Coordinates of C-alpha atoms in Angstrom, one line a residue:
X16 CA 188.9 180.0 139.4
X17 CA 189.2 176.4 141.1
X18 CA 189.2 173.2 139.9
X19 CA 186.6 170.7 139.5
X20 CA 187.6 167.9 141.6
X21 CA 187.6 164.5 140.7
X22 CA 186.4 162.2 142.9
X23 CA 187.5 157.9 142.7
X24 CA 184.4 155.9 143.3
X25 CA 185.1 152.1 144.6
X26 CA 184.8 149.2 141.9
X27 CA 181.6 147.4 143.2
X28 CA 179.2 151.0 142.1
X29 CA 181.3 150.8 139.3
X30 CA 180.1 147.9 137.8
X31 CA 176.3 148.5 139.2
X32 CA 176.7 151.7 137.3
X33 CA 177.9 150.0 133.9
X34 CA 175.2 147.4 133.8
X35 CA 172.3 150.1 134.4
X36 CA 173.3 151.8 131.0
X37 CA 173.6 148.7 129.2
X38 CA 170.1 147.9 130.0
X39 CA 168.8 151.3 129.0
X40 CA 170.8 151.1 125.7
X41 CA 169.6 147.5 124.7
X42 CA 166.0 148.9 125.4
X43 CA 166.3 151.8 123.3
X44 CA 168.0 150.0 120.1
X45 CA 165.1 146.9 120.2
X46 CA 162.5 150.0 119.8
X47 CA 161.2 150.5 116.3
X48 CA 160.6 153.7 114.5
X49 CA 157.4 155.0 114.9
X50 CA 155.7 154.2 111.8
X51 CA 157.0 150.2 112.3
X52 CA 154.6 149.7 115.3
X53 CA 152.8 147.1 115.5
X54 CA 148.5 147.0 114.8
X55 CA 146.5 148.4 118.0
X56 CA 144.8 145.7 119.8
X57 CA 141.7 146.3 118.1
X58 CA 142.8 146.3 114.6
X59 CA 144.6 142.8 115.7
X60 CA 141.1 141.5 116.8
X61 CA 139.8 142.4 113.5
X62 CA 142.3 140.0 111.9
X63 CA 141.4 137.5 114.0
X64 CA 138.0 137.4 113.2
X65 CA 138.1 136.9 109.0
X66 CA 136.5 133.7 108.7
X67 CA 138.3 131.0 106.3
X68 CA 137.1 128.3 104.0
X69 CA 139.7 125.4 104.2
X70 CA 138.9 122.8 101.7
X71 CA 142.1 120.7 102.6
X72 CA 144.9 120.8 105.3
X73 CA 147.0 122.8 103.1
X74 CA 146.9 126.4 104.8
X75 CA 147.9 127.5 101.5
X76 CA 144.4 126.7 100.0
X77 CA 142.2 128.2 102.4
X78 CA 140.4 132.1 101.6
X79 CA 138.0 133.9 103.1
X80 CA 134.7 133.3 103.4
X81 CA 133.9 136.8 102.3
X82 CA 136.0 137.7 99.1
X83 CA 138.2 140.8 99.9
X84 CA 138.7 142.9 96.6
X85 CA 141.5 145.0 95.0
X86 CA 142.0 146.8 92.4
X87 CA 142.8 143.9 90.1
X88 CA 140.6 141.0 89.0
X89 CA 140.8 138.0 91.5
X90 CA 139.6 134.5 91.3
X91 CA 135.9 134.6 93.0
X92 CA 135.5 130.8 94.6
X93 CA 131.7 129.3 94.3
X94 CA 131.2 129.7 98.1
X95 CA 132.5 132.6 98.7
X96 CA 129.8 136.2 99.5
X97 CA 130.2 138.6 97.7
X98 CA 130.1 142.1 98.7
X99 CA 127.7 144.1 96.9
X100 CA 129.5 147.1 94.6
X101 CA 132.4 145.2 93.0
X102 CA 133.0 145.3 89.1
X103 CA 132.2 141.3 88.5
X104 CA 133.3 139.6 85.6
X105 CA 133.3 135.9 84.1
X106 CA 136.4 134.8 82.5
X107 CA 135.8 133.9 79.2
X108 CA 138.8 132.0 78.9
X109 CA 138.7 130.2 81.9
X110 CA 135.0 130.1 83.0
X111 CA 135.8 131.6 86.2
X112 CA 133.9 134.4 88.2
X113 CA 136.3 137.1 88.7
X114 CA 135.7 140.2 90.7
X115 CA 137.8 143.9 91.7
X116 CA 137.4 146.7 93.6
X117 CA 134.8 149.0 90.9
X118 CA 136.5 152.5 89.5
X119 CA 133.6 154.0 87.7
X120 CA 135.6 156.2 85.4
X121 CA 137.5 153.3 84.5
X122 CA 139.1 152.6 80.8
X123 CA 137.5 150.6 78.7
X124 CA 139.6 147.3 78.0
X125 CA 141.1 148.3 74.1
X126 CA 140.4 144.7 73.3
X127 CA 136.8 145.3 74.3
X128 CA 136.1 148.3 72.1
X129 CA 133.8 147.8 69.1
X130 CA 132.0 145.1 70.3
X131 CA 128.5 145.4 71.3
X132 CA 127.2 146.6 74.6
X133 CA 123.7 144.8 76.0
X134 CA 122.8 147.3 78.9
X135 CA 119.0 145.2 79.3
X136 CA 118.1 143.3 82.2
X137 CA 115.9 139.7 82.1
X138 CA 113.8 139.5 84.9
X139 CA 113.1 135.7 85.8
X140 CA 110.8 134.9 87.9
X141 CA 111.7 132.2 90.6
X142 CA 109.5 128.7 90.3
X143 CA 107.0 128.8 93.4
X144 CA 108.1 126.0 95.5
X145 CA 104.9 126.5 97.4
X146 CA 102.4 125.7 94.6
X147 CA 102.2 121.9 95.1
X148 CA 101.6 122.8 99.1
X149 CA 98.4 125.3 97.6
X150 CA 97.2 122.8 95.3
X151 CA 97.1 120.1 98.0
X152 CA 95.3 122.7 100.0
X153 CA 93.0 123.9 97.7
X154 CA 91.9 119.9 97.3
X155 CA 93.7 120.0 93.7
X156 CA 95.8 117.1 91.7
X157 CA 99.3 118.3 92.1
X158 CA 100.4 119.0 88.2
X159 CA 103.7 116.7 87.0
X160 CA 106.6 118.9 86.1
X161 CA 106.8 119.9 82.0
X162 CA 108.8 117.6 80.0
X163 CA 107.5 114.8 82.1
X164 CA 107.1 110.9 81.1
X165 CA 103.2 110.1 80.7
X166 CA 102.2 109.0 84.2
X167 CA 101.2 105.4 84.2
X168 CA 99.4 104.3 87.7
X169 CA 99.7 100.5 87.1
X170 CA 103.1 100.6 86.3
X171 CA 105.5 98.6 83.6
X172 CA 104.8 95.1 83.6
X173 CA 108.0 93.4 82.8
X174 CA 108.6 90.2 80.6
X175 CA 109.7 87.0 82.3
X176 CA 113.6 86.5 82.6
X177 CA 113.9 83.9 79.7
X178 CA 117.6 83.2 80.5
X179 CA 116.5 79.7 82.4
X180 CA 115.3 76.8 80.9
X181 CA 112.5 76.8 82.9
X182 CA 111.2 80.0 82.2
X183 CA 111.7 79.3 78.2
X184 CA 109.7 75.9 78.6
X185 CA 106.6 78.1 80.7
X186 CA 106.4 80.3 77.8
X187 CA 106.4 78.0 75.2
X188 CA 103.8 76.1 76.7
X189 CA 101.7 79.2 77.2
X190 CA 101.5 80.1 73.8
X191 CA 101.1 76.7 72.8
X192 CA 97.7 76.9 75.2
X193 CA 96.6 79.9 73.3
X194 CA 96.9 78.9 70.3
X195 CA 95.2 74.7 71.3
X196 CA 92.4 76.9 73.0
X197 CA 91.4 79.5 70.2
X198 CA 91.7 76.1 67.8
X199 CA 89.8 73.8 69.6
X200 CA 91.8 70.9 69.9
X201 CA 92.9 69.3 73.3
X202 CA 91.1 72.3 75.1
X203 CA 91.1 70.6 78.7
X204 CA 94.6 70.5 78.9
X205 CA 94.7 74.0 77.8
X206 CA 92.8 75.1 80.3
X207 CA 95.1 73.3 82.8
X208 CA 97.6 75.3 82.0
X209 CA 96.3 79.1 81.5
X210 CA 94.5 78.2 84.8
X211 CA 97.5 77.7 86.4
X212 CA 99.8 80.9 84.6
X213 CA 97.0 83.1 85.1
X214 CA 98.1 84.2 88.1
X215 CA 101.5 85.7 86.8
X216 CA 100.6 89.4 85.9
X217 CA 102.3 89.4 82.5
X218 CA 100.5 86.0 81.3
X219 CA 97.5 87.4 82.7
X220 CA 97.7 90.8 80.6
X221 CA 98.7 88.2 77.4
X222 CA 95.5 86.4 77.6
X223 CA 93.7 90.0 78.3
X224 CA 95.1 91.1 75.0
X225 CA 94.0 88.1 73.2
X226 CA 90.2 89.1 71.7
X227 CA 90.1 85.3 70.2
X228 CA 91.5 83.8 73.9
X229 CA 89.0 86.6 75.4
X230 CA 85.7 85.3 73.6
X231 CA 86.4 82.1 74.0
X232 CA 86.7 81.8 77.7
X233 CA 83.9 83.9 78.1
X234 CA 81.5 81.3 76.2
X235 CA 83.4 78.4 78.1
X236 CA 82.5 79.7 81.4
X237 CA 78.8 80.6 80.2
X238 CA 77.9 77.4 78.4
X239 CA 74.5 77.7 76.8
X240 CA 73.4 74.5 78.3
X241 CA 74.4 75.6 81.7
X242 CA 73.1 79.1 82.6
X243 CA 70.0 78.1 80.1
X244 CA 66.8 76.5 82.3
X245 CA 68.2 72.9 83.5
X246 CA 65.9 72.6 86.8
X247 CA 64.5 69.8 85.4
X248 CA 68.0 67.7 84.9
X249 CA 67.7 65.0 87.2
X250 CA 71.6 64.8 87.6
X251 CA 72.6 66.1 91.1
X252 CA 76.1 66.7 92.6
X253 CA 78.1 66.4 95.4
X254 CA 80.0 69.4 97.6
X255 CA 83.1 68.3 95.9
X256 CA 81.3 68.9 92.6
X257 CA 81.3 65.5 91.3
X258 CA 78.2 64.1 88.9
X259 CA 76.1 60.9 89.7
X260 CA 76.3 60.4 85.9
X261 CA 77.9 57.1 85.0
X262 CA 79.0 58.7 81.7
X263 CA 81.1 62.0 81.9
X264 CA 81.0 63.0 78.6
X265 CA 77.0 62.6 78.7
X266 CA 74.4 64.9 80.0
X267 CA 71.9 63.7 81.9
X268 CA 68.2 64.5 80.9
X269 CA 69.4 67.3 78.9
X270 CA 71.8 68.5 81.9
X271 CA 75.1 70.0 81.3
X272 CA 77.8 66.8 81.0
X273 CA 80.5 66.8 84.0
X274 CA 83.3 67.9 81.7
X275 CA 81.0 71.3 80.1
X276 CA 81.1 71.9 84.0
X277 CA 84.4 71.7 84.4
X278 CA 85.4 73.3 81.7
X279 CA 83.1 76.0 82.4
X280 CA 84.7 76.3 86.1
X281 CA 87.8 76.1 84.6
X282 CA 87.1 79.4 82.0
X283 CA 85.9 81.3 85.0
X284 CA 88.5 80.6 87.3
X285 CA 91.0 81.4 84.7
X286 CA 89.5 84.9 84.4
X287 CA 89.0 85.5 87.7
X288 CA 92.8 85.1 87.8
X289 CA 93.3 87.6 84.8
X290 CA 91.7 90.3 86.0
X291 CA 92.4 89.6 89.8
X292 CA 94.9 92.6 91.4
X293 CA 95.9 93.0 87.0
X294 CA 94.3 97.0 86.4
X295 CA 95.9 96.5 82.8
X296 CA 94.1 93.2 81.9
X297 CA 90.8 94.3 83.0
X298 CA 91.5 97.4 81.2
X299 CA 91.9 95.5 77.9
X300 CA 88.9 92.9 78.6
X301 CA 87.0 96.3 79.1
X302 CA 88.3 97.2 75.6
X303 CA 86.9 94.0 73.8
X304 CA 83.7 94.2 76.0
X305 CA 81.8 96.4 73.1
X306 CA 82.3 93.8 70.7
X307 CA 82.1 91.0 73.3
X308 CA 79.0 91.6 74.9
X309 CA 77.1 91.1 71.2
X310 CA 78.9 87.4 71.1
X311 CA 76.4 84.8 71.1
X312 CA 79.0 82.5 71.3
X313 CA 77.5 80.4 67.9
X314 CA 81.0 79.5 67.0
X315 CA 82.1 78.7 70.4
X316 CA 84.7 75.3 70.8
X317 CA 82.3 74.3 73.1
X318 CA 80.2 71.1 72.5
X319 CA 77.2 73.0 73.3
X320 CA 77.5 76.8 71.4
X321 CA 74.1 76.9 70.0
X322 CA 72.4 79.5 72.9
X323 CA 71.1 82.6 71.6
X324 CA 71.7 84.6 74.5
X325 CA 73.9 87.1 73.9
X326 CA 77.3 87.4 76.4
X327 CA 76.1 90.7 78.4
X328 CA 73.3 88.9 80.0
X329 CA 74.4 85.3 80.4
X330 CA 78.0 86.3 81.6
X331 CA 76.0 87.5 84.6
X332 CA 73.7 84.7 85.3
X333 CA 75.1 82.6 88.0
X334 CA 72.2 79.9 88.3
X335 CA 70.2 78.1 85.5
X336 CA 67.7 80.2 84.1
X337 CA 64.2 79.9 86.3
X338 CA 60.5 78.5 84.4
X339 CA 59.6 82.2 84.8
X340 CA 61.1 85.2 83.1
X341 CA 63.9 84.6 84.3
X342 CA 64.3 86.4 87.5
X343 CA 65.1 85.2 91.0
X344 CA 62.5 82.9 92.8
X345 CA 61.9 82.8 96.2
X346 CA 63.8 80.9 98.3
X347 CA 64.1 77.5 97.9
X348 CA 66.4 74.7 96.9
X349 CA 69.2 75.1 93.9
X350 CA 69.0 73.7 90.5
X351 CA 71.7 70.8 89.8
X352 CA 75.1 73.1 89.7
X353 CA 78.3 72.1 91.2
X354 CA 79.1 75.1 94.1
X355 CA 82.7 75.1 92.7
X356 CA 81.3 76.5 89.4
X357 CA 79.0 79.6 91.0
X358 CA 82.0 80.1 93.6
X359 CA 84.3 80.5 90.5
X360 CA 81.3 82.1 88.1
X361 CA 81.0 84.9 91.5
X362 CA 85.1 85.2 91.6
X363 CA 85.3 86.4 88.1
X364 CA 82.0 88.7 88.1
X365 CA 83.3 90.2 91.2
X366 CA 86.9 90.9 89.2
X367 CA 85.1 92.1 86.1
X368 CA 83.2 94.6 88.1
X369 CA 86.2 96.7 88.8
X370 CA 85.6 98.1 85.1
X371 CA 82.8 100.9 85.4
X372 CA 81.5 99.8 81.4
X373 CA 80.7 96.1 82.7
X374 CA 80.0 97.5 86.0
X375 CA 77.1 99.2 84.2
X376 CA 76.1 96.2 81.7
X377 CA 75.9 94.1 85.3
X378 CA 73.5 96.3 86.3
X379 CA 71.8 96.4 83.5
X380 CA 71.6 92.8 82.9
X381 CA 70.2 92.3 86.1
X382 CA 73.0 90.7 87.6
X383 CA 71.9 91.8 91.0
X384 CA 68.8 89.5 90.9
X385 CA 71.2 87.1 90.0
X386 CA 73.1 87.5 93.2
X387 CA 70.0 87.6 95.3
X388 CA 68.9 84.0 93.9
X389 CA 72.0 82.9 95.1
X390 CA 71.3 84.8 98.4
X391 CA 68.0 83.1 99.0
X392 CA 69.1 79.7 97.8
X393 CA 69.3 76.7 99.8
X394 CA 71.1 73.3 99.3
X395 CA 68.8 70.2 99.0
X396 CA 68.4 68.2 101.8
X397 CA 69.2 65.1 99.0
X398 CA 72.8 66.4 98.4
X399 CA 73.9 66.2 102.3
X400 CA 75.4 68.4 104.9
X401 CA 78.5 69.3 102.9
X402 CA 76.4 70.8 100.3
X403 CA 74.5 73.2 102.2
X404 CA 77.9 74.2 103.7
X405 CA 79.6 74.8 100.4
X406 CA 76.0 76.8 99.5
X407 CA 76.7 79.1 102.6
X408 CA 80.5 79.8 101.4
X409 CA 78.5 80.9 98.2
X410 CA 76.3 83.4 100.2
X411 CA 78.6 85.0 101.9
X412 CA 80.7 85.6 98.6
X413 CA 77.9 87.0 97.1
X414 CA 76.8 89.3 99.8
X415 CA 80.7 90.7 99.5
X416 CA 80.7 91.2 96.1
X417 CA 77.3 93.4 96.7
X418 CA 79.2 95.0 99.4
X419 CA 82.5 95.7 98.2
X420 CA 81.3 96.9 94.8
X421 CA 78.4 98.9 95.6
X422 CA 77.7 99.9 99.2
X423 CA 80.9 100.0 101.2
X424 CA 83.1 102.7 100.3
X425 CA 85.9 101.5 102.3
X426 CA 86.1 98.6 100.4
X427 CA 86.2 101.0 96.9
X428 CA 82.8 100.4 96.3
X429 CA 81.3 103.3 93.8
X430 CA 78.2 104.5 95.9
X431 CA 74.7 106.0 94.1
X432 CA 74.9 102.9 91.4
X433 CA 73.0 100.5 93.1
X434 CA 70.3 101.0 94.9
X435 CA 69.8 104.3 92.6
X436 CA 67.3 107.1 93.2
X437 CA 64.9 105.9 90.4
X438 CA 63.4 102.9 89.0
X439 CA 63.8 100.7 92.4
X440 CA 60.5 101.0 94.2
X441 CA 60.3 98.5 96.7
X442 CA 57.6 96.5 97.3
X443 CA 56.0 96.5 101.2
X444 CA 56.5 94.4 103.5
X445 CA 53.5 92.7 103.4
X446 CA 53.5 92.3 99.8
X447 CA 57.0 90.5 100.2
X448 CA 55.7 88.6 103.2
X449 CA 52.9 87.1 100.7
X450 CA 54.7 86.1 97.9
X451 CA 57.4 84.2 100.2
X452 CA 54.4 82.2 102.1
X453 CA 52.9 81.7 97.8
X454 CA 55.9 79.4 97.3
X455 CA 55.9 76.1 96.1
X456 CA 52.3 76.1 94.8
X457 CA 53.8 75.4 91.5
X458 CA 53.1 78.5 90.1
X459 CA 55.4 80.8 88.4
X460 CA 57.0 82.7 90.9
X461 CA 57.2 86.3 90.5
X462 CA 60.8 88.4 90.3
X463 CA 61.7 89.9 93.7
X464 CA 64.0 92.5 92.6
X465 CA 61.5 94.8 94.3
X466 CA 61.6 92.7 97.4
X467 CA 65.6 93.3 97.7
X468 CA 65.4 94.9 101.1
X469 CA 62.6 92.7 102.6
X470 CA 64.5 89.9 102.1
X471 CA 68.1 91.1 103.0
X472 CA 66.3 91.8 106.6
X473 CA 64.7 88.4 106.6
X474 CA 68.5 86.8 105.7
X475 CA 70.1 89.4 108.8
X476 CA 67.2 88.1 111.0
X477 CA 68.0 84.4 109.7
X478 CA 71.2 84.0 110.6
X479 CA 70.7 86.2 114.0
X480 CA 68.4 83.3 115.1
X481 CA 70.7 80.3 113.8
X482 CA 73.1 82.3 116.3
X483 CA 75.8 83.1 113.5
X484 CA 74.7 86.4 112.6
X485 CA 74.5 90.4 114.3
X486 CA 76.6 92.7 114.2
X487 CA 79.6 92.5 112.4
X488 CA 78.5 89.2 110.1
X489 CA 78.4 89.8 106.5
X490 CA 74.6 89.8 106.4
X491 CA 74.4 92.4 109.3
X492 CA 76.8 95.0 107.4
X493 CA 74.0 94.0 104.1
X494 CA 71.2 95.1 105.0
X495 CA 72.6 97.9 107.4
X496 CA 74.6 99.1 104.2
X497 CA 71.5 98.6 102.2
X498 CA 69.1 100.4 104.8
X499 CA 71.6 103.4 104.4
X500 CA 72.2 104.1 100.7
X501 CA 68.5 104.0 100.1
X502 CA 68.3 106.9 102.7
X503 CA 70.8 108.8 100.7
X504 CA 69.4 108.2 97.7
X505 CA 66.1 109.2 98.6
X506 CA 67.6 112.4 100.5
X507 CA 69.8 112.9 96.7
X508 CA 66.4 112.6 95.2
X509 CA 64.4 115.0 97.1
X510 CA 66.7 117.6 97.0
X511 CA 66.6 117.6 92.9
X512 CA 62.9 118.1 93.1

């Protein structure tokens, strides 16, 4: 048998040779065993996808935002979702949620034996966040939640910071005022200063709450001897309010003195202020107005408290009572009253009316005859141009006060009280028409309450041809407010019957 042969092979294949196997040994030594290898692709995706929630930089802190169970108790984190199926504790100890992968069969913890076992389930039913949405549909008051504070809708009204000097000395002197006022002593400068504090909504409410300060302002600002019949006083007055008397203190005639007016103004203004934009003060002037409205004011301060009209029909006359029965005349010139006093007499009526109790006692007392004879009154042509301005001013307050308290609704007026469905027959035209030509024969004039509408057209037309009236003036949106509610009421009426 022959030999194999051995052949030489040059150096340079060699060495191309050696390199070759090196590279197919490296490669085959760097290859793990099969069970080492690495995740398929699509498991590797799936890691990529767990979200985290990273509460600080700190890898370390961050976990998934869905909690991944085992078979021992982990560490639930608040916003964390957790899967549905899991055995879920709470850590007594700790307060912490804890959760694990659930074994039914599972032991019982031996620490837990013994102790009862609740197995009942409290079903609670979730609070309707869509019920204050139905009741504002269904035209409902939404209900405050239980265990709520009383609902107040005026609000606290707080005390005056008494840490300054100046707000000590304010108070001190108010009270002082009360107390001078309800005494009688140096009344004027009393009502100086309660004038002036009025207007600050806690003084305000203090005098409200004050019966005694109450009464007395009320009889102040409806002096017997000037709502009771003075037409024949011979004193007149100025626009500015001012007295021909040469004696203040002195009535003229048997006329109110200049300082009962102004003291009477003064009262008025003073409650005007009270009750002005103060739903609490009125609220406690309606509170005395029971008692208050039986006041004849026979132990009033004032010089002159020997009336016997009772408070709920002369704090509503704005003029001097009339020779007749006391209702409004035609028109004609005023009796001997300042303008400032009716402007501030109007002020505090149309304040006070706000209350539906003296709302009602207004209308009862005939107040809105009252407000016509100011409608239809005219300034003398003795007491100058400035007069019959200031008399003009006093129309068009009254004719708001009619309208923002009983025929605009806009305005908060509370329609159907006046003109109601019953008991306000008007009278015809003509009728009307004949007892305006009847004036000044020196007869007793007749009321016109049943002439109200005849002469709210006659007072649109008036100032129409004087070129300040039409549409949009004050006396315009009268009668044109007037015209309408006595078509509803009538309508209300009929459909009743």
């Amino acid at each position: 048998m022959s030999k194999p042969k051995l052949h030489s092979l040059p150096l340079s294949l060699l060495a191309l040779l050696g390199v070759a196997l090196a590279g197919v040994s490296a490669s085959a030594s760097a290859s793990p065993p099969a069970a080492e290898k690495p995740s398929s692709p699509s498991s590797s995706a799936q890691s990529d996808e767990v979200e985290l929630i990273c509460h600080t930089s700190d890898p370390a802190d961050c976990y998934p935002k869905i909690f991944q169970p085992t078979h021992e108790f982990q560490i639930v984190h608040p916003d964390q979702d957790l899967p549905t199926g899991l055995h879920v504790r709470l850590n007594i100890y700790t307060g912490q949620k804890e959760a694990k992968i659930n074994v039914p069969d599972e032991a019982v913890d031996p620490s837990l034996e013994g102790l009862p076992v609740d197995n009942s389930i409290v079903i609670v039913d979730p609070e309707d966040s869509s019920e204050p949405e139905k009741q504002q549909s269904q035209g409902q008051p939404l209900k405050p939640p239980k265990n709520a504070p009383a609902y107040d809708p005026h609000g606290k009204i707080k005390e005056p910071n008494m840490e300054t000097a100046e707000a000590q000395d304010e108070s001190s002197a108010f009270y002082k005022s009360l107390a001078i006022l309800k005494k009688g002593l140096d009344i004027d400068q009393a009502l100086d200063m309660l004038e002036e504090i009025s207007h600050d909504i806690y003084y305000g409410l203090k005098i409200a709450e004050d019966y005694d300060t109450v009464r007395e302002l009320f009889c102040l600002a409806n002096s017997p001897s000037i709502i009771s019949s003075s037409s024949s006083s011979s004193s007149s007055y100025s626009s500015s309010g001012s007295t021909s008397s040469s004696s203040p203190e002195t009535p003229e005639a048997g006329g109110p003195s200049e300082n009962d007016l102004t003291r009477s103004r003064l009262a008025a203004s003073i409650i005007s202020s009270t009750v002005q934009n103060n739903p609490k003060a009125l609220a406690e002037i309606t509170k005395h107005w029971p008692t208050l409205q039986q006041d004849h004011c026979t132990k009033s301060k004032s010089k002159d408290a020997s009336g016997s009209e009772p408070l709920r029909t002369s704090a509503f006359r704005l003029l001097p009572s009339l020779p007749s029965s006391g209702s409004p005349s035609d028109s004609g010139p005023i009796p001997s009253i300042p303008p400032s006093l009716t402007k501030a007499r109007i002020s505090a009526i149309s304040g006070l009316l706000k209350s539906p109790l003296i709302r009602q006692s207004f209308l009862a007392a005939g107040g809105m005859d009252h407000l016509l004879q100011v409608l239809l009154s005219d300034a003398s042509q003795s007491q100058g141009q400035g007069a019959a301005e200031e008399w003009e001013k006093l129309r068009r307050q009254a004719g708001h006060l009619i309208l923002d308290n009983f025929l605009d609704a806009d305005m908060g007026a509370v329609l159907g009280e006046w003109p109601g469905a019953t008991g306000d027959v008007q009278a015809s035209d003509k009728e009307c028409a004949s007892r305006a030509a009847s004036r000044g024969d020196g007869e007793k004039k007749e009321g016109q309450a049943d002439c109200w509408d005849w002469h709210a057209k006659q007072l649109a037309d008036r100032y129409k041809k004087e070129g300040k009236g039409g549409e949009g003036h004050w006396s315009w949106e009268l009668w044109n407010k007037l015209k309408e509610q006595r078509k509803n009421a009538s309508s209300n009426k009929k459909e009743e019957l």
